[in-house]
C-alpha cells in the first residue's frame, strides 16, 4: 500500500485545477479597489484537478464505513440506512426551505414535523413529543429539565437521580448537568436492575430513575412493570433512554409500561447514518402530565393549518434554534412510512435474532459474563484469551485485518475486558457468518500464535498506533516545508 502524501507535499507552484480563458476585454485593476478582498493564503497547496480528486478519494478509501464493511459497534447502532430516505431528504423543496420562512409558506414542513411527532407517539406510547434536541445526550438533558420543571411545579425538585451501572455513559452526565446528584444501582447476576437495591435507594429524595432499555449489556429490563411501580409509589418519575429502539420498535411500547419520559435517537434507529459527528436528532417523548413543560415552540394544528406556539408558560424554554435538525426528521418519517407497522416489527425481530445468533455462535469461544439472552447486542469479554496474554484491544485490532470495524471495547464497565457487539438488523446471515469465522480464527490465533494478534493490524493503512501519544500530543499542524 502506498503512503498517501499530504496535499502540501503534492503541491507545486503554479498548478491549477482549471484555467479560465484569456480576457477578451481590457483588464481593469482598480475595479475591486477598496473591497474586502481575501489575502493570499501562505502555503496554500497548488494542485491539478486529477491530483486533488485522487488524493481525497484515496484518503476516503482508507476509512471504514457501513457502505463498505461490517461495523459492529455496540450500542451505537451503526447500521446501513436505506438510500431512499436520503433521496427524500435531498428533495429541493426540503433542502432549500428557509428556517425563517413564514409559517404559511412552510405548512408542508410543519405537517411533516407534526406527523413525525404523532408517529413517534404511537410507536412509543407517549402522549407528546418534541423533535428539537439534536442528539441523544441533548435529549436526555431536555428530558431531565422537563422532569425537574414538573417536580418543581409540584413543590419539590428533589436531589437525586438513580442510574443503574449498566446505563449508557451519557445518562449520569445529563442528570448531573441538570443539578442532580447521581446514585448508582447495582445489576443482579442476570444483568438487569436489582429490585432490592432499587427498593432501598428509592426514597423521597429521588427525582427519577434513568434506565437504558435495553441496557448496555443488550438485555431487556424484564422487571420494568415492577420498577415503574416502585418509582411511582415514592413520587419519582421513570426516564427511559430509548436510543436503541431498533431492538424494540413495533414490539414494545415504553409508554404502556410506566415510562414517563423517553428520548430516541433518530440517527440510530430511524435511518440517519451516524458516526461522523452529526447531524442527529434526539426527540423527547412525555406523558400528558408533563407536556406543559416541553421546549418551545410546539407545533399546533388548527382549522387554519399548522402554527408554532411560543406561549407555553411552564415550558423549559428554547433548547435549539429553528425546528431541530429538519432533514434528519424527514429521513425518519420516510423510513417509518416506507417500512410500515409490519416492517418496523421485522426491524426489531431481525436486530434481536442477529445479536443472539452471534452470541450463540461464539459463546464457548469468548467468555460471556452474562448468559441472559440479549436483544440487539451482546457483550463478550477477553477472559479466555487473557490466559495467552491477548486482550480485548488486540482482538479488536486483529478484526481490522478481516475487514471488520473493531467493536466497542471496555464498556460497559461491569464486564472487564468487554467486547460489545451490535450487528444490527441490516446484516445478512452471510456477513454474520464471515464475522463469526473471523472471531473464531482470532481465538485460535490467540491460543497458538498470540504475537500475530498482539501486533495487529497487519494489512491496514496504518499499523498499531500509540494512542496515548496521539491523545496527549496530537500533531494538528503540518510543519514541513512547502516545495517552491
Ligand atoms: C448513543 C447513545 C446515547 C447518546 O446519543 P448521542 O446522540 O451520541 O448523544 C445515549 N444513550 C444510548 C443508550 C446510546 O446508545
Coordinates of C-alpha atoms and ligand atoms in Angstrom, one line a residue:
X1 CA 0.0 0.0 0.0
X2 CA 1.4 3.4 -0.9
X3 CA 1.7 6.1 1.7
X4 CA -0.6 8.9 0.8
X5 CA 1.4 12.2 0.9
X6 CA -0.1 15.3 2.5
X7 CA -1.7 17.6 -0.1
X8 CA 1.0 20.1 0.8
X9 CA 3.7 17.6 -0.4
X10 CA 1.9 17.1 -3.7
X11 CA 1.7 20.9 -4.2
X12 CA 3.9 22.6 -6.9
X13 CA 3.9 26.3 -7.6
X14 CA 1.6 27.4 -10.4
X15 CA -0.5 24.2 -10.7
X16 CA -4.2 24.8 -11.2
X17 CA -7.3 22.7 -11.3
X18 CA -8.7 24.6 -14.2
X19 CA -7.8 27.7 -16.2
X20 CA -10.1 30.5 -17.2
X21 CA -10.0 31.7 -20.8
X22 CA -8.0 34.9 -21.6
X23 CA -9.8 38.1 -21.1
X24 CA -11.4 39.5 -24.2
X25 CA -11.9 42.9 -22.6
X26 CA -9.3 45.3 -21.2
X27 CA -8.2 44.4 -17.7
X28 CA -9.3 46.9 -15.0
X29 CA -7.1 46.5 -11.9
X30 CA -8.9 49.3 -10.0
X31 CA -12.4 47.7 -10.2
X32 CA -12.1 45.9 -6.9
X33 CA -10.2 48.6 -5.1
X34 CA -11.4 49.2 -1.5
X35 CA -13.4 45.9 -1.4
X36 CA -12.6 43.4 1.3
X37 CA -10.6 41.0 -0.8
X38 CA -9.0 37.9 0.6
X39 CA -5.3 37.9 1.1
X40 CA -3.1 35.3 -0.4
X41 CA -3.1 32.3 1.9
X42 CA 0.6 31.5 2.6
X43 CA 1.5 27.9 1.7
X44 CA -1.9 27.2 0.1
X45 CA -1.5 23.9 -1.8
X46 CA -1.5 24.2 -5.6
X47 CA -2.5 21.0 -7.3
X48 CA -4.2 19.9 -10.5
X49 CA -7.7 18.6 -10.7
X50 CA -6.8 15.0 -11.0
X51 CA -4.4 15.2 -8.1
X52 CA -6.9 16.7 -5.8
X53 CA -9.6 14.2 -6.8
X54 CA -7.2 11.2 -6.4
X55 CA -5.8 12.5 -3.1
X56 CA -9.2 12.8 -1.4
X57 CA -10.6 9.7 -3.0
X58 CA -7.7 7.6 -1.8
X59 CA -8.0 9.1 1.7
X60 CA -11.7 8.3 1.8
X61 CA -10.9 4.7 0.9
X62 CA -8.6 4.3 3.9
X63 CA -11.6 4.8 6.1
X64 CA -14.2 2.3 7.3
X65 CA -17.9 2.9 6.7
X66 CA -21.1 0.9 6.7
X67 CA -21.3 1.2 2.9
X68 CA -18.1 -0.9 2.6
X69 CA -17.8 -3.1 5.7
X70 CA -19.5 -4.6 8.8
X71 CA -19.4 -2.1 11.7
X72 CA -20.5 -3.9 14.8
X73 CA -20.0 -1.0 17.3
X74 CA -22.0 -1.9 20.4
X75 CA -24.8 0.4 21.5
X76 CA -24.1 2.8 18.6
X77 CA -26.4 1.1 16.0
X78 CA -24.0 1.7 13.1
X79 CA -26.5 0.2 10.7
X80 CA -26.9 0.6 7.0
X81 CA -29.6 3.2 6.2
X82 CA -31.6 2.8 3.0
X83 CA -30.6 5.4 0.4
X84 CA -34.3 6.2 -0.5
X85 CA -34.5 8.2 2.7
X86 CA -31.5 10.2 1.7
X87 CA -33.2 10.8 -1.6
X88 CA -36.3 12.1 0.0
X89 CA -34.4 14.4 2.3
X90 CA -32.5 15.8 -0.6
X91 CA -35.6 16.9 -2.5
X92 CA -35.1 20.6 -3.3
X93 CA -38.3 21.7 -1.5
X94 CA -36.9 20.4 1.8
X95 CA -33.3 21.2 1.1
X96 CA -33.9 24.9 0.3
X97 CA -36.7 25.8 2.6
X98 CA -35.5 28.6 4.8
X99 CA -35.7 28.4 8.6
X100 CA -37.0 32.0 8.7
X101 CA -39.8 31.4 6.1
X102 CA -43.2 32.5 7.5
X103 CA -45.4 29.7 8.8
X104 CA -47.9 30.0 6.0
X105 CA -45.1 29.2 3.4
X106 CA -43.9 26.1 5.2
X107 CA -47.1 24.3 6.0
X108 CA -45.8 21.2 4.4
X109 CA -42.7 21.2 6.6
X110 CA -44.8 21.7 9.7
X111 CA -47.1 18.9 8.7
X112 CA -44.0 16.6 8.4
X113 CA -42.9 17.6 11.9
X114 CA -46.3 17.1 13.4
X115 CA -46.8 13.8 11.6
X116 CA -43.4 12.6 12.9
X117 CA -44.3 13.6 16.4
X118 CA -47.6 11.7 16.2
X119 CA -45.9 8.6 14.7
X120 CA -43.2 8.5 17.4
X121 CA -46.0 8.9 20.0
X122 CA -47.8 5.9 18.5
X123 CA -44.6 3.8 18.3
X124 CA -43.6 4.5 21.9
X125 CA -47.0 5.0 23.6
X126 CA -46.1 8.5 24.7
X127 CA -48.5 11.4 24.6
X128 CA -46.4 14.3 23.2
X129 CA -43.0 14.7 21.6
X130 CA -40.5 17.5 20.9
X131 CA -38.3 17.0 17.9
X132 CA -35.8 19.7 18.8
X133 CA -32.9 18.1 20.6
X134 CA -30.0 17.4 18.2
X135 CA -28.5 14.4 19.8
X136 CA -29.3 11.6 22.2
X137 CA -27.4 13.3 25.0
X138 CA -29.2 16.6 24.4
X139 CA -32.5 14.7 24.5
X140 CA -31.5 13.3 27.9
X141 CA -30.7 16.8 29.2
X142 CA -34.0 18.1 27.9
X143 CA -35.9 15.1 29.4
X144 CA -34.3 15.8 32.8
X145 CA -35.1 19.5 32.5
X146 CA -38.7 18.6 31.9
X147 CA -38.7 16.3 35.0
X148 CA -37.1 19.0 37.1
X149 CA -39.7 21.6 35.9
X150 CA -42.6 19.1 36.6
X151 CA -41.3 18.3 40.1
X152 CA -40.6 22.0 40.9
X153 CA -44.2 22.8 39.9
X154 CA -45.4 20.0 42.3
X155 CA -43.4 21.7 45.1
X156 CA -40.0 19.9 45.3
X157 CA -37.5 19.2 42.6
X158 CA -35.8 16.6 44.9
X159 CA -32.0 16.0 44.8
X160 CA -31.1 12.6 43.5
X161 CA -31.3 10.6 40.2
X162 CA -30.8 6.9 40.3
X163 CA -28.9 5.3 37.5
X164 CA -28.1 1.6 37.1
X165 CA -24.4 0.6 36.5
X166 CA -25.5 -0.9 33.1
X167 CA -26.7 2.5 31.8
X168 CA -25.2 4.4 28.9
X169 CA -22.4 6.8 30.0
X170 CA -24.2 9.9 29.0
X171 CA -27.0 9.4 31.5
X172 CA -25.1 10.4 34.6
X173 CA -23.7 13.4 32.9
X174 CA -27.1 14.6 31.8
X175 CA -28.6 14.2 35.3
X176 CA -25.6 16.0 36.8
X177 CA -25.7 18.9 34.4
X178 CA -29.4 19.2 35.4
X179 CA -28.3 19.7 39.0
X180 CA -29.0 16.2 40.4
X181 CA -26.7 14.0 42.4
X182 CA -26.3 10.6 40.8
X183 CA -26.5 7.4 42.8
X184 CA -25.7 4.1 41.2
X185 CA -28.0 1.0 41.3
X186 CA -26.2 -2.4 41.0
X187 CA -27.1 -5.0 38.5
X188 CA -28.0 -8.5 39.5
X189 CA -26.4 -11.7 38.1
X190 CA -28.9 -11.6 35.2
X191 CA -27.5 -8.2 34.2
X192 CA -30.7 -6.4 35.0
X193 CA -31.6 -3.9 37.7
X194 CA -31.5 -5.4 41.2
X195 CA -35.0 -4.8 42.6
X196 CA -33.9 -5.0 46.2
X197 CA -31.2 -2.3 45.6
X198 CA -33.7 -0.1 43.8
X199 CA -36.2 -0.6 46.6
X200 CA -33.6 0.6 49.2
X201 CA -32.4 3.5 47.1
X202 CA -35.8 4.8 46.0
X203 CA -36.5 7.3 48.7
X204 CA -38.4 10.6 48.7
X205 CA -35.1 12.4 47.8
X206 CA -35.1 10.7 44.4
X207 CA -36.5 12.6 41.4
X208 CA -36.2 9.9 38.8
X209 CA -34.7 6.6 37.8
X210 CA -33.0 6.7 34.5
X211 CA -32.9 3.4 32.8
X212 CA -31.3 2.4 29.5
X213 CA -33.6 -0.2 27.9
X214 CA -32.3 -2.5 26.5
X215 CA -29.4 -1.8 28.8
X216 CA -25.8 -1.6 27.6
X217 CA -25.5 -5.4 28.0
X218 CA -28.2 -5.6 25.4
X219 CA -30.5 -7.0 28.0
X220 CA -34.2 -6.1 28.3
X221 CA -35.3 -4.9 31.7
X222 CA -37.9 -7.6 32.1
X223 CA -39.0 -6.2 35.5
X224 CA -39.9 -2.9 34.1
X225 CA -43.5 -3.0 35.4
X226 CA -42.3 -3.6 39.0
X227 CA -39.6 -1.0 38.5
X228 CA -42.1 1.6 37.5
X229 CA -44.4 0.7 40.4
X230 CA -41.6 1.2 42.9
X231 CA -40.5 4.5 41.4
X232 CA -44.0 5.9 41.1
X233 CA -45.1 4.7 44.6
X234 CA -42.5 7.1 46.1
X235 CA -43.3 10.0 43.8
X236 CA -40.5 9.6 41.4
X237 CA -40.5 9.5 37.6
X238 CA -39.2 6.9 35.2
X239 CA -36.9 8.1 32.5
X240 CA -36.0 5.7 29.7
X241 CA -33.0 6.1 27.4
X242 CA -34.5 4.7 24.2
X243 CA -31.5 5.4 21.9
X244 CA -31.5 1.8 20.8
X245 CA -35.2 1.4 19.9
X246 CA -34.3 -0.8 16.9
X247 CA -34.4 -3.7 19.4
X248 CA -38.0 -2.9 20.5
X249 CA -39.7 -0.9 17.8
X250 CA -43.2 -2.2 16.9
X251 CA -42.9 -4.9 19.7
X252 CA -42.8 -2.9 22.9
X253 CA -44.3 0.5 23.9
X254 CA -42.4 2.1 26.8
X255 CA -45.4 4.4 27.4
X256 CA -47.6 1.4 28.2
X257 CA -45.1 0.1 30.8
X258 CA -44.9 3.1 33.1
X259 CA -42.2 5.2 31.4
X260 CA -42.8 8.9 31.9
X261 CA -40.1 10.4 29.7
X262 CA -38.1 8.9 26.9
X263 CA -35.6 10.0 24.3
X264 CA -34.9 8.3 21.0
X265 CA -32.0 8.6 18.6
X266 CA -33.3 9.1 15.1
X267 CA -29.7 8.9 14.0
X268 CA -29.5 5.3 15.2
X269 CA -32.9 3.6 14.8
X270 CA -34.5 5.8 12.2
X271 CA -32.3 6.0 9.2
X272 CA -29.8 8.8 9.6
X273 CA -26.3 7.3 9.3
X274 CA -24.2 8.4 12.2
X275 CA -20.7 8.3 13.4
X276 CA -19.4 11.3 11.5
X277 CA -20.3 13.7 14.2
X278 CA -23.8 14.6 13.0
X279 CA -26.3 15.7 12.1
X280 CA -28.6 13.9 14.6
X281 CA -31.9 14.2 16.4
X282 CA -32.8 13.1 19.9
X283 CA -36.6 13.6 20.2
X284 CA -38.1 13.5 23.7
X285 CA -41.5 12.0 24.4
X286 CA -43.5 12.6 27.6
X287 CA -46.8 11.6 29.2
X288 CA -49.5 14.2 29.1
X289 CA -48.9 15.4 32.7
X290 CA -45.5 16.6 31.6
X291 CA -46.5 18.0 28.2
X292 CA -46.8 21.6 29.6
X293 CA -43.0 21.6 30.2
X294 CA -41.9 20.7 26.6
X295 CA -39.5 23.1 25.0
X296 CA -40.9 25.9 22.8
X297 CA -42.1 26.2 20.2
X298 CA -44.6 23.4 20.0
X299 CA -46.4 22.7 16.7
X300 CA -50.2 23.0 16.9
X301 CA -52.8 22.2 14.3
X302 CA -56.0 24.1 13.9
X303 CA -58.5 24.7 11.2
X304 CA -56.3 27.4 9.8
X305 CA -53.4 24.9 9.4
X306 CA -50.2 24.4 11.4
X307 CA -48.7 27.0 13.6
X308 CA -45.8 27.4 16.1
X309 CA -46.9 28.1 19.6
X310 CA -44.3 30.0 21.7
X311 CA -46.8 30.8 24.5
X312 CA -46.2 27.9 27.0
X313 CA -45.6 29.5 30.4
X314 CA -44.4 26.3 32.0
X315 CA -42.0 25.3 29.2
X316 CA -38.4 24.6 29.9
X317 CA -37.7 27.2 27.1
X318 CA -35.8 27.0 23.9
X319 CA -33.3 24.3 23.5
X320 CA -32.3 24.7 19.9
X321 CA -32.7 27.1 17.0
X322 CA -35.5 26.7 14.5
X323 CA -37.1 23.3 14.2
X324 CA -34.4 20.9 15.2
X325 CA -32.4 19.0 12.5
X326 CA -35.2 19.1 10.0
X327 CA -33.7 16.9 7.3
X328 CA -33.0 14.1 9.9
X329 CA -36.6 14.2 10.8
X330 CA -37.7 14.0 7.1
X331 CA -35.5 10.9 6.8
X332 CA -37.0 9.3 9.9
X333 CA -40.5 9.9 8.6
X334 CA -39.6 8.4 5.2
X335 CA -38.1 5.4 7.0
X336 CA -41.2 4.8 9.1
X337 CA -43.6 5.2 6.2
X338 CA -41.5 3.0 3.8
X339 CA -41.4 0.2 6.4
X340 CA -44.9 0.4 7.8
X341 CA -46.0 -1.2 11.0
X342 CA -45.1 -4.8 9.9
X343 CA -41.8 -3.7 8.6
X344 CA -40.9 -2.0 11.9
X345 CA -41.7 -5.2 13.8
X346 CA -39.4 -7.0 11.5
X347 CA -36.6 -4.5 12.3
X348 CA -36.8 -5.4 15.9
X349 CA -37.1 -9.1 15.3
X350 CA -34.1 -9.3 13.0
X351 CA -32.0 -7.0 15.2
X352 CA -32.6 -9.4 18.1
X353 CA -32.2 -12.5 16.0
X354 CA -28.8 -11.3 14.6
X355 CA -27.4 -10.4 18.0
X356 CA -28.5 -13.8 19.5
X357 CA -27.1 -15.7 16.5
X358 CA -23.7 -14.1 17.2
X359 CA -24.0 -14.7 20.9
X360 CA -24.8 -18.4 20.5
X361 CA -22.2 -19.0 17.8
X362 CA -19.4 -17.5 19.9
X363 CA -20.5 -18.4 23.4
X364 CA -17.8 -21.1 24.0
X365 CA -15.1 -19.2 22.1
X366 CA -15.3 -15.9 24.0
X367 CA -16.3 -15.6 27.6
X368 CA -19.9 -14.3 28.4
X369 CA -20.2 -12.9 31.9
X370 CA -24.0 -12.6 31.5
X371 CA -25.6 -15.5 29.7
X372 CA -29.1 -14.0 29.7
X373 CA -30.4 -13.8 26.2
X374 CA -30.0 -10.4 24.8
X375 CA -31.8 -8.0 22.5
X376 CA -29.8 -6.1 20.0
X377 CA -26.3 -6.6 21.2
X378 CA -24.1 -9.0 23.2
X379 CA -21.1 -8.4 25.4
X380 CA -18.2 -10.8 25.4
X381 CA -15.0 -10.5 27.3
X382 CA -11.4 -11.4 26.7
X383 CA -11.2 -13.6 29.8
X384 CA -10.3 -16.8 27.8
X385 CA -7.8 -15.0 25.6
X386 CA -6.1 -13.2 28.5
X387 CA -4.7 -16.6 29.5
X388 CA -2.5 -16.3 26.5
X389 CA -1.7 -12.6 27.1
X390 CA -4.2 -11.4 24.5
X391 CA -6.5 -8.6 25.4
X392 CA -9.7 -7.1 24.0
X393 CA -7.8 -4.4 22.2
X394 CA -5.7 -7.0 20.4
X395 CA -8.8 -8.8 19.3
X396 CA -10.4 -5.6 18.1
X397 CA -7.3 -4.6 16.1
X398 CA -7.0 -8.0 14.6
X399 CA -10.5 -7.8 13.3
X400 CA -9.4 -4.9 11.0
X401 CA -7.3 -7.4 9.1
X402 CA -10.5 -9.4 8.4
X403 CA -12.3 -6.3 7.1
X404 CA -14.4 -5.6 10.2
X405 CA -14.5 -2.4 12.1
X406 CA -13.5 -3.0 15.8
X407 CA -16.5 -3.4 18.1
X408 CA -16.9 -1.2 21.2
X409 CA -14.4 -2.1 23.8
X410 CA -14.1 -2.0 27.6
X411 CA -17.7 -0.8 28.0
X412 CA -19.9 -1.4 29.9
X413 CA -17.5 -1.2 32.9
X414 CA -19.3 -4.1 34.7
X415 CA -17.7 -6.5 32.2
X416 CA -13.9 -6.3 32.5
X417 CA -12.3 -6.6 29.0
X418 CA -15.6 -6.1 27.3
X419 CA -16.2 -6.6 23.6
X420 CA -19.6 -5.2 22.9
X421 CA -21.0 -6.4 19.6
X422 CA -24.1 -5.0 17.9
X423 CA -24.7 -6.5 14.5
X424 CA -28.0 -4.5 13.8
X425 CA -30.8 -5.8 11.6
X426 CA -29.3 -4.8 8.3
X427 CA -26.6 -7.5 8.2
X428 CA -27.2 -10.7 6.2
X429 CA -26.5 -14.2 7.6
X430 CA -23.6 -14.4 5.1
X431 CA -21.9 -11.4 6.6
X432 CA -22.6 -12.5 10.1
X433 CA -21.0 -15.9 9.3
X434 CA -18.0 -14.2 7.9
X435 CA -17.6 -12.2 11.1
X436 CA -18.1 -15.3 13.3
X437 CA -15.5 -17.2 11.4
X438 CA -13.1 -14.3 11.8
X439 CA -13.7 -14.2 15.6
X440 CA -13.1 -17.9 15.8
X441 CA -9.9 -17.7 13.8
X442 CA -8.7 -14.9 16.1
X443 CA -9.4 -17.0 19.2
X444 CA -7.4 -19.9 17.7
X445 CA -4.6 -17.5 16.9
X446 CA -4.7 -16.1 20.4
X447 CA -4.0 -19.6 21.7
X448 CA -1.5 -20.7 19.1
X449 CA 0.3 -17.6 17.9
X450 CA -0.6 -14.7 20.2
X451 CA 2.1 -12.5 18.7
X452 CA 0.1 -12.2 15.4
X453 CA -2.9 -10.9 17.3
X454 CA -0.9 -8.6 19.6
X455 CA 0.8 -6.8 16.8
X456 CA -2.3 -6.5 14.6
X457 CA -3.5 -4.9 12.4
X458 CA -1.1 -6.0 9.6
X459 CA -3.0 -5.0 6.5
X460 CA -4.4 -1.6 7.3
X461 CA -3.2 1.8 6.1
X462 CA -1.5 2.5 9.5
X463 CA -0.4 -0.2 12.0
X464 CA -0.9 -0.2 15.8
X465 CA -0.9 3.4 16.9
X466 CA 0.4 4.8 20.1
X467 CA -3.0 6.0 21.3
X468 CA -1.7 7.7 24.4
X469 CA 0.7 9.9 22.5
X470 CA -1.9 10.6 19.8
X471 CA -4.3 11.8 22.5
X472 CA -1.7 13.7 24.6
X473 CA 0.5 15.2 21.9
X474 CA -1.7 15.5 18.7
X475 CA 0.1 17.0 15.7
X476 CA -2.5 19.2 14.2
X477 CA -0.4 21.4 12.1
X478 CA 2.0 20.4 9.3
X479 CA 5.4 21.9 9.9
X480 CA 7.1 20.6 6.8
X481 CA 8.5 22.7 4.0
X482 CA 6.4 23.7 1.0
X483 CA 8.1 23.0 -2.3
X484 CA 8.8 26.2 -4.1
Ligands
LIG1 C1 -25.7 6.7 21.5 C2 -26.4 6.6 22.8 C3 -26.6 7.8 23.6 C4 -26.1 9.2 23.2 O1 -26.6 9.6 21.9 P1 -25.8 10.8 21.2 O2 -26.6 11.1 20.0 O3 -24.5 10.2 20.8 O4 -25.6 12.0 22.1 C5 -27.3 7.7 24.7 N1 -27.8 6.5 25.2 C6 -27.6 5.4 24.5 C7 -28.1 4.1 25.0 C8 -26.9 5.4 23.3 O5 -26.7 4.2 22.6

